[in-house]
Amino acid sequence: MMLLAVSILSTLVIGAIGLASGRDSLEKAAFDQLVSVRESRHREIERTFDEIRSAVLLDSRNSSTVDASRRFNAAFAELQGETLPPDADSVVAAYYDDTFIPQLEERTQKTSDAAAFVPDSNAQRYLQYYYTAPFTDFDEAIKLDDAEDGSAWSEAHAKYHGYFREMTLQLGYEDALMLDTKGNVVYSAYSGVDLGTNVLSGPYAGGALTTAFQNSLRANVVDAVELTDFDRYQPSLGTPTAWAVSPIGDAGEITGALAVQLPIATINDVMTGSEGWKAEGLGNTGEVYLAGPDKTMRSASRLLIEHPDRFIDQVVSAGVSPQIAERAVAVNGTILLLPVDTTAVNEALRGQTGTAIATGYDGQEALVAYEPLDIEGVQWAIVAKIDSAEAFQPVSDFTRNVLLSIAGIVLAVCLLSLLLAQVFTRPVRGLVGAVRRVAAGETGIEVDASSRDEFGDLGAAFNDMSRNLQLKADLIEAQRMENEKLLHTLMPENVARRYREGEETIAEDHQDVSVVFADLVGTDAYFASHDSAEALAAVNGLVLGFDAAAAKLGIERVRTLRDGYLASCGLLVPRVDNVRRALDFAIEMRQVVQRFNSANGTSLDVRIGVDAGTVTSGLVGRENVAYDMWGDAVNIANAVRGASASPGIYVSDRVQSRLRDAYGFEQTDSDVDGTAVWRWVAEESRA
């Protein structure tokens, strides 16, 4: 390793000097190229917005627009008192329910309530009945010149719509609106659901359009143009929408405002160079994009356009949520959607201009050139980027030559190092063998630790570890034995063995088994009058007495509760006299309780039911298993126990018929499933 380190270090020093020199030169050239492209796009996007501003300003001031504004304003006011067709409300409501809301929900992936958008004014319902509701496609709605309803508004629409339609289509606007001074949308080129609404008080109020409209009228001059940032506009199905708004009028009067939706396609064409990235020197990964103050894109992503299949994986790996990435692919757009919270964007939004090597929005290291975009009305950042791997591709050739030289030197030194390594690794082999024996399960393994060097220290540390492992193995074995003992207190040994072997369903049927089902009478009052710990200790003492009696008579305890005890005879060990043993155990249980009463001055008693017959035993539960017994004999034993509220020993017909010659019984007034219940009588016990 020392020989390798000296050789590699000297080679790396020489290679690092060459790499640094080459990288610096290439970085400068790459950054210069990026800055040049950024400046070019900056000038072009500013020119595009200037052209839009000029076009909107000219359109809002020409006589046709001023005349149209006056005509539409007056006609719209008349429609407030116009009589609606009988089916107007139902047709418009059906349009929202069946066309607009489904389209809006599909586009936004959010649930919307049609009641929030249905027109609330007479004029709005009138216009949407004739110009909006008949169409399911906005591209079809813009073709209609006259609904031939005979209204003054339709006359104005027939006269001026052709002009505004051509303006909208030729300039690529997403829509063009005319508003009166009260904020009513008196005209829409595409006759969308915003036709007739009020941007100040209607369902779409409060957005960027509302602010721009108010600012344009507040300026009180006809040569003002308000530009807005992108905002989601519900009438356009929630797509990102930016506006240019200018007052309509002449020197004497402002009649309203002209609002056009900025053409997203035009902005994307400028920022992508009409998707000619390579022609502008941006290679396979370079691009220029816009970002807004919310740190999301304001133009298209090259990665999404060229490689939608890779887009999701890359941006998700960079920290974008899968839902946003999938949504961007679904709508084929990134405006207001794709986060670009990068160093370049943050610096540009703070007003800084510069270059850097930083992580891009796709998670790749990139060369970036950034600056703020100076357009009145918006605060955007413009960023040019190209992946470092592509920008520094020429460095790879030089790096390869250096690495080949290093590899040759390392190979020669490695051969010598292999010979020397044999001397140093001999003690390690012994330690490796010992480790493998420990890994195989052996304990108490030790190695020679007599050498006075690092290998001796390592051997001593291994021996300490081995002894600790032996100690822990002993503790684990002791714990296992304790667990085994605890398991045998919860279930019989043969059931515990099957449970340890992994059986999940353990159940056995037994044909001739006696069942003893007992409950203590008076425990509730006892617990209420004594401390909880003291009362529980007393009950535990009773249970210990029951367990001792069970062991003496060959009775198998199944489970115990605070005031209950379930046992059997003949379940695990078949016994021909299981019925007699069961009754003797029941009698002994009463004697245990009586002795407890005498010693403690209490008045507890026990009510016991005994039956014999078929039962099933097994484990119940998955996470918290419990050994239990059930079946006909258990049910009847429980039933005869509950046949009377008085303490005592109660048996079924089957038990009485088998023991009536040896014990005394008296028939009770109760029966179980049509058979008599018998009570054991102490005065007539066996002779």
XYZ file of C-alpha atoms in Angstrom:
687
model
C 0.000 0.000 0.000
C 2.901 2.366 0.703
C 4.433 1.663 -2.695
C 1.061 2.109 -4.355
C 0.385 5.327 -2.469
C 3.711 6.929 -3.475
C 3.333 5.969 -7.137
C -0.314 6.954 -7.425
C 0.235 10.242 -5.569
C 2.960 11.399 -7.929
C 0.902 10.457 -10.970
C -2.206 12.136 -9.605
C -0.358 15.383 -8.956
C 0.767 15.565 -12.582
C -2.696 14.573 -13.853
C -4.453 17.056 -11.548
C -2.389 19.953 -12.865
C -3.259 19.031 -16.460
C -6.900 18.414 -15.646
C -7.250 21.728 -13.823
C -5.677 23.647 -16.690
C -7.850 21.959 -19.338
C -11.015 22.258 -17.260
C -10.496 25.967 -16.651
C -10.127 26.637 -20.371
C -13.161 24.568 -21.278
C -15.240 26.105 -18.493
C -14.495 29.591 -19.754
C -15.420 28.662 -23.323
C -18.614 26.904 -22.192
C -19.666 29.792 -19.967
C -18.972 32.306 -22.724
C -21.215 30.295 -25.034
C -23.971 30.096 -22.413
C -23.824 33.808 -21.689
C -24.041 34.551 -25.399
C -27.146 32.348 -25.816
C -28.736 33.790 -22.672
C -28.258 37.359 -23.885
C -29.658 36.462 -27.295
C -32.798 34.923 -25.801
C -33.100 37.786 -23.330
C -33.180 40.336 -26.131
C -35.586 38.233 -28.168
C -38.094 37.662 -25.347
C -38.017 41.366 -24.484
C -38.639 42.171 -28.133
C -41.539 39.707 -28.180
C -43.170 41.366 -25.173
C -42.580 44.801 -26.676
C -44.346 43.648 -29.838
C -47.253 42.268 -27.804
C -47.452 45.497 -25.818
C -47.445 47.573 -29.011
C -50.033 45.381 -30.700
C -52.391 45.531 -27.723
C -51.920 49.269 -27.405
C -52.703 49.845 -31.085
C -55.705 47.526 -31.008
C -57.146 49.227 -27.916
C -56.858 52.714 -29.396
C -58.069 52.194 -32.970
C -61.512 53.433 -33.904
C -62.910 49.971 -34.610
C -62.130 48.820 -31.098
C -63.479 52.018 -29.534
C -66.705 51.766 -31.558
C -67.015 48.057 -30.760
C -66.510 48.757 -27.062
C -69.309 51.321 -27.008
C -71.654 49.068 -28.970
C -70.963 46.017 -26.802
C -71.249 48.018 -23.574
C -74.663 49.401 -24.538
C -75.912 46.082 -25.887
C -74.742 44.244 -22.778
C -76.634 46.713 -20.571
C -79.786 46.111 -22.637
C -79.446 42.334 -22.170
C -79.885 42.732 -18.415
C -83.590 43.370 -19.097
C -83.950 41.069 -22.113
C -86.431 38.185 -21.872
C -84.644 34.840 -21.788
C -85.800 31.833 -23.844
C -87.818 29.375 -21.714
C -85.098 26.752 -21.739
C -82.175 29.153 -21.194
C -81.471 28.251 -17.580
C -81.668 24.510 -18.179
C -79.519 24.633 -21.329
C -76.807 26.748 -19.674
C -76.865 24.587 -16.534
C -76.581 21.443 -18.673
C -73.592 22.978 -20.490
C -71.767 23.460 -17.204
C -72.721 20.013 -15.894
C -72.021 18.063 -19.075
C -69.295 20.022 -20.864
C -67.370 22.660 -18.922
C -67.085 20.982 -15.496
C -65.994 17.566 -16.926
C -63.397 19.317 -19.106
C -62.195 21.434 -16.158
C -61.935 18.405 -13.841
C -60.106 16.363 -16.472
C -57.605 19.177 -17.051
C -57.046 20.150 -13.398
C -57.547 16.700 -11.812
C -59.670 18.420 -9.157
C -63.358 18.193 -8.323
C -65.390 21.310 -9.132
C -68.957 22.360 -8.314
C -70.961 23.628 -11.292
C -73.068 25.781 -8.978
C -70.038 28.001 -8.344
C -69.774 28.935 -12.030
C -73.344 29.001 -13.381
C -74.223 32.553 -14.585
C -75.998 34.729 -12.068
C -76.955 37.704 -14.246
C -79.567 37.933 -16.998
C -77.085 39.209 -19.581
C -74.566 36.498 -18.798
C -77.153 33.729 -19.083
C -78.432 35.251 -22.352
C -75.012 35.419 -23.992
C -73.906 31.986 -22.809
C -77.187 30.459 -23.974
C -76.637 31.681 -27.557
C -72.844 31.808 -27.852
C -71.296 29.427 -25.289
C -73.619 26.526 -24.504
C -74.139 25.397 -28.145
C -70.468 24.410 -28.443
C -68.316 21.786 -26.740
C -65.154 23.104 -28.365
C -63.856 26.687 -28.104
C -62.389 26.428 -31.624
C -65.911 25.957 -32.943
C -67.358 28.785 -30.834
C -64.969 31.373 -32.325
C -66.323 30.666 -35.821
C -69.860 31.900 -34.984
C -70.547 35.473 -36.137
C -74.259 35.858 -35.408
C -76.613 33.737 -33.306
C -79.489 35.453 -35.159
C -81.385 36.144 -31.969
C -82.150 39.690 -33.076
C -80.427 41.403 -30.125
C -78.309 44.537 -30.404
C -75.408 42.571 -28.927
C -75.574 39.998 -31.722
C -75.658 42.836 -34.278
C -72.468 44.235 -32.752
C -70.950 40.742 -32.652
C -71.766 40.132 -36.307
C -70.129 43.452 -37.244
C -66.933 43.335 -35.140
C -66.273 39.669 -34.355
C -64.534 39.010 -37.661
C -61.949 41.692 -36.905
C -61.215 40.467 -33.375
C -61.232 36.825 -34.464
C -58.521 37.499 -37.065
C -56.563 39.547 -34.564
C -56.698 36.688 -32.062
C -55.799 33.965 -34.548
C -53.116 35.891 -36.429
C -51.297 37.057 -33.293
C -51.680 33.692 -31.561
C -53.592 35.009 -28.549
C -55.231 32.374 -26.354
C -58.279 34.671 -26.154
C -59.241 38.346 -26.429
C -61.750 39.993 -24.080
C -63.414 43.382 -23.931
C -64.582 44.690 -20.562
C -66.698 47.694 -19.685
C -65.623 50.088 -16.957
C -67.614 48.117 -14.366
C -65.591 44.958 -14.992
C -68.175 43.085 -17.075
C -66.737 40.897 -19.843
C -68.906 42.215 -22.674
C -67.077 40.299 -25.408
C -64.930 37.162 -25.721
C -63.378 35.973 -28.990
C -63.822 32.322 -28.030
C -67.140 32.918 -26.196
C -65.896 31.061 -23.157
C -67.508 30.726 -19.752
C -66.074 34.115 -18.748
C -68.356 35.833 -21.306
C -70.749 38.060 -19.339
C -68.997 37.586 -15.986
C -67.630 40.400 -13.861
C -63.904 40.286 -13.103
C -64.426 42.341 -9.958
C -67.240 40.358 -8.346
C -67.871 37.248 -10.454
C -66.691 33.668 -9.891
C -63.280 34.377 -11.470
C -62.545 37.596 -9.579
C -59.391 38.088 -7.588
C -56.884 36.760 -10.120
C -54.245 38.378 -12.266
C -56.870 39.640 -14.738
C -58.716 41.506 -11.985
C -55.536 43.238 -10.808
C -54.447 44.166 -14.323
C -57.906 45.547 -15.173
C -57.997 47.711 -12.066
C -54.477 49.023 -12.667
C -55.177 49.826 -16.318
C -58.259 51.907 -15.486
C -56.559 53.504 -12.514
C -53.840 54.832 -14.845
C -56.571 56.937 -16.523
C -54.624 57.110 -19.805
C -55.321 55.191 -22.994
C -51.673 54.396 -23.797
C -51.100 52.187 -20.737
C -50.563 48.413 -21.015
C -50.564 46.180 -17.923
C -48.702 42.851 -18.210
C -49.263 40.035 -15.701
C -47.419 36.935 -14.646
C -48.909 33.550 -15.449
C -51.832 32.481 -13.295
C -54.249 29.563 -13.521
C -57.455 30.770 -15.181
C -60.489 28.532 -14.741
C -62.391 29.660 -17.881
C -59.363 28.397 -19.839
C -59.732 25.053 -17.994
C -57.173 26.051 -15.389
C -54.275 26.389 -17.848
C -51.531 28.945 -17.068
C -52.610 32.328 -18.436
C -50.810 35.654 -18.642
C -52.568 38.863 -19.655
C -51.890 42.116 -21.433
C -54.587 44.682 -20.555
C -54.967 48.171 -22.033
C -57.738 50.788 -21.636
C -60.059 51.260 -24.620
C -60.941 54.802 -25.595
C -59.750 58.015 -27.094
C -58.591 61.311 -25.674
C -62.065 62.142 -24.469
C -63.295 58.967 -22.804
C -62.225 55.522 -21.579
C -64.975 53.021 -22.410
C -63.442 49.882 -20.982
C -60.399 47.647 -21.451
C -59.000 45.174 -23.968
C -57.490 42.069 -22.363
C -55.612 39.440 -24.377
C -54.233 36.137 -23.159
C -50.535 36.071 -24.024
C -49.575 33.381 -26.554
C -47.776 30.588 -24.670
C -46.646 28.993 -27.930
C -44.894 32.201 -28.990
C -43.043 32.464 -25.674
C -41.996 28.795 -25.900
C -40.801 29.254 -29.487
C -38.599 32.141 -28.404
C -37.123 30.306 -25.404
C -36.521 27.048 -27.286
C -35.328 28.732 -30.484
C -38.189 26.913 -32.202
C -36.667 23.749 -30.686
C -33.380 24.410 -32.448
C -31.140 23.942 -29.422
C -28.257 22.257 -31.240
C -28.156 24.933 -33.934
C -27.498 27.529 -31.229
C -24.644 25.565 -29.670
C -26.583 24.057 -26.764
C -25.738 20.466 -27.711
C -27.877 17.598 -26.460
C -28.666 18.892 -22.961
C -28.542 22.689 -23.156
C -31.599 24.942 -22.911
C -32.790 28.385 -21.859
C -35.873 28.724 -19.658
C -37.831 31.310 -17.692
C -38.756 31.046 -13.993
C -41.201 33.088 -11.919
C -41.108 34.355 -8.327
C -42.840 31.166 -7.176
C -39.780 29.295 -8.527
C -41.678 27.363 -11.160
C -41.121 27.462 -14.911
C -42.599 30.086 -17.212
C -41.538 28.310 -20.419
C -41.223 24.784 -21.748
C -38.659 22.236 -20.555
C -36.433 20.738 -23.250
C -36.237 17.482 -21.328
C -40.033 17.158 -21.393
C -40.267 18.043 -25.092
C -37.532 15.683 -26.298
C -37.579 12.887 -23.727
C -40.915 12.649 -21.892
C -40.070 9.028 -21.067
C -36.947 10.114 -19.147
C -38.442 13.307 -17.779
C -40.354 11.707 -14.888
C -37.432 9.599 -13.660
C -34.941 12.473 -13.729
C -37.029 15.188 -12.076
C -38.403 12.788 -9.463
C -34.830 11.772 -8.627
C -34.091 15.503 -8.241
C -36.815 15.839 -5.597
C -39.917 16.713 -7.620
C -43.022 14.846 -6.478
C -44.130 12.033 -8.833
C -47.599 13.614 -9.063
C -46.178 16.889 -10.435
C -43.874 15.065 -12.862
C -46.660 12.854 -14.173
C -48.961 15.878 -14.436
C -46.376 17.764 -16.522
C -46.156 14.844 -18.949
C -49.950 14.502 -19.068
C -50.514 18.173 -19.986
C -47.262 18.420 -21.997
C -46.254 21.591 -20.192
C -44.207 22.845 -17.258
C -45.447 26.431 -16.768
C -46.565 27.006 -13.143
C -45.968 23.290 -12.589
C -42.308 22.235 -12.589
C -40.295 23.517 -9.579
C -36.951 25.157 -10.449
C -35.761 26.071 -6.967
C -32.112 26.143 -8.035
C -29.163 28.350 -7.167
C -29.328 30.075 -10.547
C -33.040 30.921 -10.256
C -32.728 32.168 -6.677
C -29.795 34.432 -7.561
C -31.542 35.833 -10.626
C -34.742 36.536 -8.688
C -32.623 38.494 -6.208
C -31.487 40.680 -9.104
C -28.096 39.032 -9.573
C -26.417 38.207 -12.891
C -23.719 35.549 -13.103
C -22.522 32.054 -13.955
C -21.968 28.950 -11.850
C -21.684 25.202 -11.802
C -24.754 24.014 -9.926
C -27.396 21.324 -9.841
C -30.197 21.851 -12.359
C -33.904 21.188 -11.927
C -33.336 17.700 -13.376
C -30.809 16.812 -10.689
C -27.831 16.928 -13.089
C -24.748 19.055 -12.483
C -24.775 21.823 -15.054
C -23.085 25.005 -16.174
C -25.595 27.842 -15.723
C -25.742 31.498 -16.776
C -28.511 33.535 -15.173
C -29.901 37.054 -14.856
C -33.189 38.814 -14.049
C -35.590 39.507 -16.909
C -36.426 43.211 -17.191
C -40.051 43.302 -18.357
C -42.452 45.766 -16.767
C -45.206 43.965 -14.902
C -43.422 40.650 -14.349
C -40.511 39.520 -12.196
C -38.888 36.593 -13.940
C -35.480 34.981 -14.158
C -33.838 33.736 -17.354
C -31.440 30.804 -17.065
C -29.257 29.140 -19.687
C -27.837 25.721 -18.775
C -25.978 22.730 -20.191
C -24.983 19.546 -18.381
C -21.409 19.559 -17.116
C -20.833 16.087 -18.531
C -21.515 17.351 -22.048
C -19.770 20.704 -21.638
C -16.616 19.020 -20.373
C -16.631 16.113 -22.802
C -13.168 17.066 -24.235
C -11.711 16.651 -20.762
C -12.620 12.962 -20.921
C -10.004 12.245 -23.600
C -7.250 13.833 -21.567
C -8.518 12.116 -18.427
C -8.475 8.743 -20.189
C -4.821 9.149 -21.180
C -3.854 10.103 -17.649
C -5.772 7.164 -16.195
C -4.123 4.728 -18.617
C -0.719 5.952 -17.517
C -1.693 5.607 -13.877
C -3.018 2.104 -14.520
C 0.316 1.011 -16.030
C 2.287 2.283 -13.072
C -0.168 0.809 -10.581
C 0.000 -2.588 -12.287
C 3.771 -2.764 -11.978
C 3.713 -1.691 -8.346
C 0.881 -4.134 -7.564
C 2.985 -7.103 -8.640
C 5.686 -6.113 -6.167
C 3.099 -5.361 -3.496
C 1.576 -8.855 -3.841
C 4.914 -10.408 -2.905
C 5.318 -8.191 0.116
C 1.686 -8.672 1.148
C 2.302 -12.371 1.838
C 4.589 -11.417 4.685
C 2.068 -9.098 6.277
C -1.082 -11.203 5.834
C 0.066 -14.460 7.439
C -1.247 -13.509 10.927
C -4.449 -12.302 9.353
C -5.190 -15.712 7.831
C -5.226 -17.310 11.278
C -7.609 -14.638 12.481
C -9.846 -15.124 9.421
C -10.058 -18.858 10.141
C -11.080 -18.172 13.712
C -13.712 -15.673 12.581
C -15.183 -18.245 10.199
C -15.420 -20.815 13.009
C -17.267 -18.280 15.152
C -19.537 -17.474 12.201
C -20.253 -21.237 11.896
C -21.537 -21.287 15.463
C -18.530 -22.367 17.538
C -17.864 -20.614 20.834
C -14.824 -20.317 23.035
C -12.492 -19.844 20.057
C -9.202 -18.021 20.736
C -6.192 -17.096 18.602
C -2.543 -16.483 19.355
C -2.118 -12.925 20.619
C 1.515 -13.162 21.782
C 3.044 -10.856 19.163
C 3.817 -7.327 20.336
C 2.431 -5.485 17.333
C -0.882 -4.439 15.842
C -1.712 -8.046 14.950
C -1.232 -9.001 18.605
C -3.619 -6.226 19.637
C -6.112 -7.433 17.044
C -5.834 -11.029 18.323
C -6.390 -9.888 21.923
C -9.449 -7.910 20.843
C -10.786 -10.986 19.011
C -10.294 -13.158 22.101
C -12.222 -10.629 24.213
C -15.009 -10.657 21.625
C -15.068 -14.483 21.597
C -15.387 -14.624 25.376
C -18.178 -12.057 25.287
C -19.980 -14.101 22.643
C -19.696 -17.198 24.855
C -21.159 -15.287 27.795
C -24.028 -13.958 25.686
C -24.688 -17.446 24.281
C -25.003 -18.778 27.855
C -27.397 -15.981 28.759
C -29.473 -16.636 25.649
C -29.671 -20.355 26.494
C -30.788 -19.540 30.035
C -33.430 -17.202 28.655
C -34.556 -19.909 26.226
C -35.020 -22.356 29.101
C -37.012 -19.743 31.017
C -39.184 -19.100 27.941
C -39.696 -22.852 27.556
C -40.826 -23.075 31.164
C -43.216 -20.157 30.704
C -44.614 -21.703 27.515
C -45.390 -24.951 29.368
C -47.411 -22.979 31.933
C -49.585 -21.623 29.094
C -50.189 -24.852 27.153
C -49.494 -28.603 27.358
C -46.049 -29.860 26.351
C -47.198 -31.604 23.161
C -49.032 -28.455 22.007
C -46.005 -26.284 22.879
C -43.757 -28.568 20.808
C -46.015 -28.256 17.757
C -46.209 -24.478 18.266
C -42.405 -24.187 18.387
C -42.153 -26.230 15.202
C -44.176 -23.558 13.408
C -47.658 -25.026 13.172
C -50.188 -22.202 12.857
C -53.407 -24.163 13.288
C -53.287 -26.608 16.213
C -56.496 -28.367 17.216
C -57.357 -31.887 18.476
C -60.675 -33.659 18.965
C -61.252 -35.737 22.143
C -64.128 -38.191 22.592
C -64.407 -38.965 26.306
C -63.394 -35.977 28.410
C -64.849 -34.573 31.597
C -65.124 -30.806 31.850
C -65.192 -28.730 35.023
C -66.403 -25.138 34.537
C -66.316 -23.077 37.756
C -66.664 -19.465 38.765
C -66.142 -17.778 42.094
C -69.185 -16.160 43.649
C -68.718 -12.935 45.608
C -65.458 -11.754 44.065
C -66.943 -8.452 42.875
C -67.884 -7.472 46.410
C -64.525 -8.741 47.697
C -62.578 -6.677 45.169
C -64.720 -3.626 45.919
C -63.965 -3.820 49.640
C -60.223 -4.589 49.420
C -57.152 -3.040 47.880
C -56.678 -4.266 44.293
C -53.272 -5.817 44.945
C -54.486 -7.482 48.167
C -57.629 -8.850 46.464
C -55.644 -10.174 43.494
C -53.151 -11.859 45.802
C -56.022 -13.596 47.606
C -57.569 -14.825 44.341
C -54.139 -16.030 43.203
C -53.918 -18.008 46.447
C -57.237 -19.674 45.642
C -56.042 -20.514 42.131
C -52.872 -22.067 43.566
C -55.081 -24.213 45.790
C -57.156 -25.257 42.776
C -53.977 -26.075 40.839
C -52.670 -28.215 43.715
C -55.947 -30.118 43.889
C -55.904 -30.573 40.120
C -52.381 -31.987 40.186
C -53.318 -34.397 42.989
C -56.410 -35.722 41.165
C -54.965 -35.816 37.623
C -56.984 -32.854 36.437
C -55.664 -30.710 33.568
C -56.115 -26.959 33.943
C -57.101 -25.275 30.665
C -57.338 -21.595 31.643
C -58.089 -19.318 34.571
C -59.695 -15.912 34.891
C -60.135 -13.532 37.798
C -63.271 -15.354 38.889
C -63.340 -18.390 36.628
C -61.580 -21.755 36.241
C -61.839 -24.211 33.326
C -60.340 -27.705 33.685
C -60.640 -31.171 32.153
C -59.855 -34.770 32.878
C -58.929 -37.249 30.169
C -57.927 -34.537 27.700
C -54.156 -35.093 27.585
C -54.012 -38.407 29.483
C -57.018 -40.693 28.763
C -58.586 -41.963 32.011
C -61.451 -44.407 32.367
C -62.510 -42.730 35.631
C -62.303 -39.198 34.344
C -65.893 -38.411 35.437
C -65.268 -39.451 39.044
C -62.012 -37.495 39.174
C -63.758 -34.418 37.782
C -66.468 -34.517 40.457
C -63.888 -35.128 43.202
C -61.978 -32.115 41.942
C -65.154 -29.998 42.038
C -65.748 -31.102 45.651
C -62.119 -30.292 46.503
C -62.512 -26.823 44.950
C -65.377 -26.075 47.339
C -63.252 -27.233 50.266
C -60.392 -24.963 49.134
C -62.797 -22.006 49.100
C -64.205 -22.948 52.514
C -60.691 -23.115 53.993
C -59.967 -19.701 52.501
C -63.155 -18.285 54.053
C -62.224 -19.693 57.453
C -58.730 -18.198 57.283
C -59.778 -14.784 55.978
C -63.268 -14.276 57.382
C -64.778 -14.002 53.902
C -67.947 -15.425 52.376
C -66.769 -16.462 48.923
C -68.242 -19.530 47.306
C -68.008 -21.372 44.043
C -70.546 -22.449 41.426
C -69.346 -25.422 39.347
C -70.717 -27.187 36.284
C -69.548 -30.704 35.277
C -70.204 -32.615 32.061
C -68.523 -35.353 30.057
C -68.362 -35.913 26.339
C -66.724 -34.661 23.170
C -64.440 -31.586 23.192
C -61.859 -29.925 20.981
C -58.668 -28.287 22.244
C -56.134 -26.067 20.501
C -54.495 -22.669 20.141
C -56.644 -19.617 19.394
C -55.306 -16.379 17.886
C -52.386 -15.340 15.670
C -50.382 -12.621 17.409
C -51.487 -13.396 20.992
C -52.161 -17.135 21.098
C -54.059 -18.818 23.932
C -54.695 -22.469 24.697
C -58.417 -23.163 24.953
C -60.991 -25.969 24.905
C -64.440 -25.920 23.345
C -67.184 -28.254 22.249
C -70.438 -29.834 23.403
C -69.180 -30.897 26.826
C -67.732 -27.428 27.516
C -70.980 -25.743 26.502
C -73.099 -28.040 28.676
C -70.739 -27.703 31.660
C -71.031 -23.939 31.340
C -74.814 -24.176 30.926
C -75.428 -26.374 33.997
C -73.128 -24.081 36.012
C -75.340 -21.164 35.076
C -78.606 -23.024 35.537
C -78.859 -21.753 39.100
C -77.713 -18.570 40.785
C -76.912 -20.496 44.004
C -73.389 -21.784 44.698
C -72.867 -25.501 44.443
C -71.848 -28.321 42.163
C -74.178 -28.954 39.197
C -73.872 -31.869 36.817
C -75.529 -33.003 33.613
C -77.597 -36.157 33.073
C -74.536 -37.887 31.656
C -72.498 -37.300 34.821
C -75.373 -38.152 37.191
C -76.127 -41.412 35.377
C -72.494 -42.532 35.698
C -71.967 -41.546 39.367
C -75.398 -41.884 40.968
C -74.383 -45.100 42.762
C -71.415 -43.411 44.457
C -72.604 -39.851 45.051
C -75.764 -38.152 46.115
C -77.610 -35.831 43.696
C -80.872 -34.009 43.676
C -82.651 -32.809 40.547
C -83.096 -29.056 40.107
C -85.953 -27.233 38.446
C -83.714 -26.245 35.538
C -82.837 -28.116 32.403
C -80.286 -27.703 29.587
C -81.387 -28.463 26.043
C -84.238 -30.595 27.389
C -82.122 -32.605 29.849
C -82.236 -32.336 33.642
C -79.656 -30.512 35.768
C -78.561 -32.260 39.008
C -77.024 -30.785 42.135
C -74.457 -32.703 44.147
C -75.600 -33.168 47.779
C -72.855 -33.428 50.395
C -74.950 -35.489 52.865
C -75.308 -38.249 50.269
C -71.692 -38.515 49.179
C -70.102 -41.890 48.530
C -70.358 -44.392 51.364
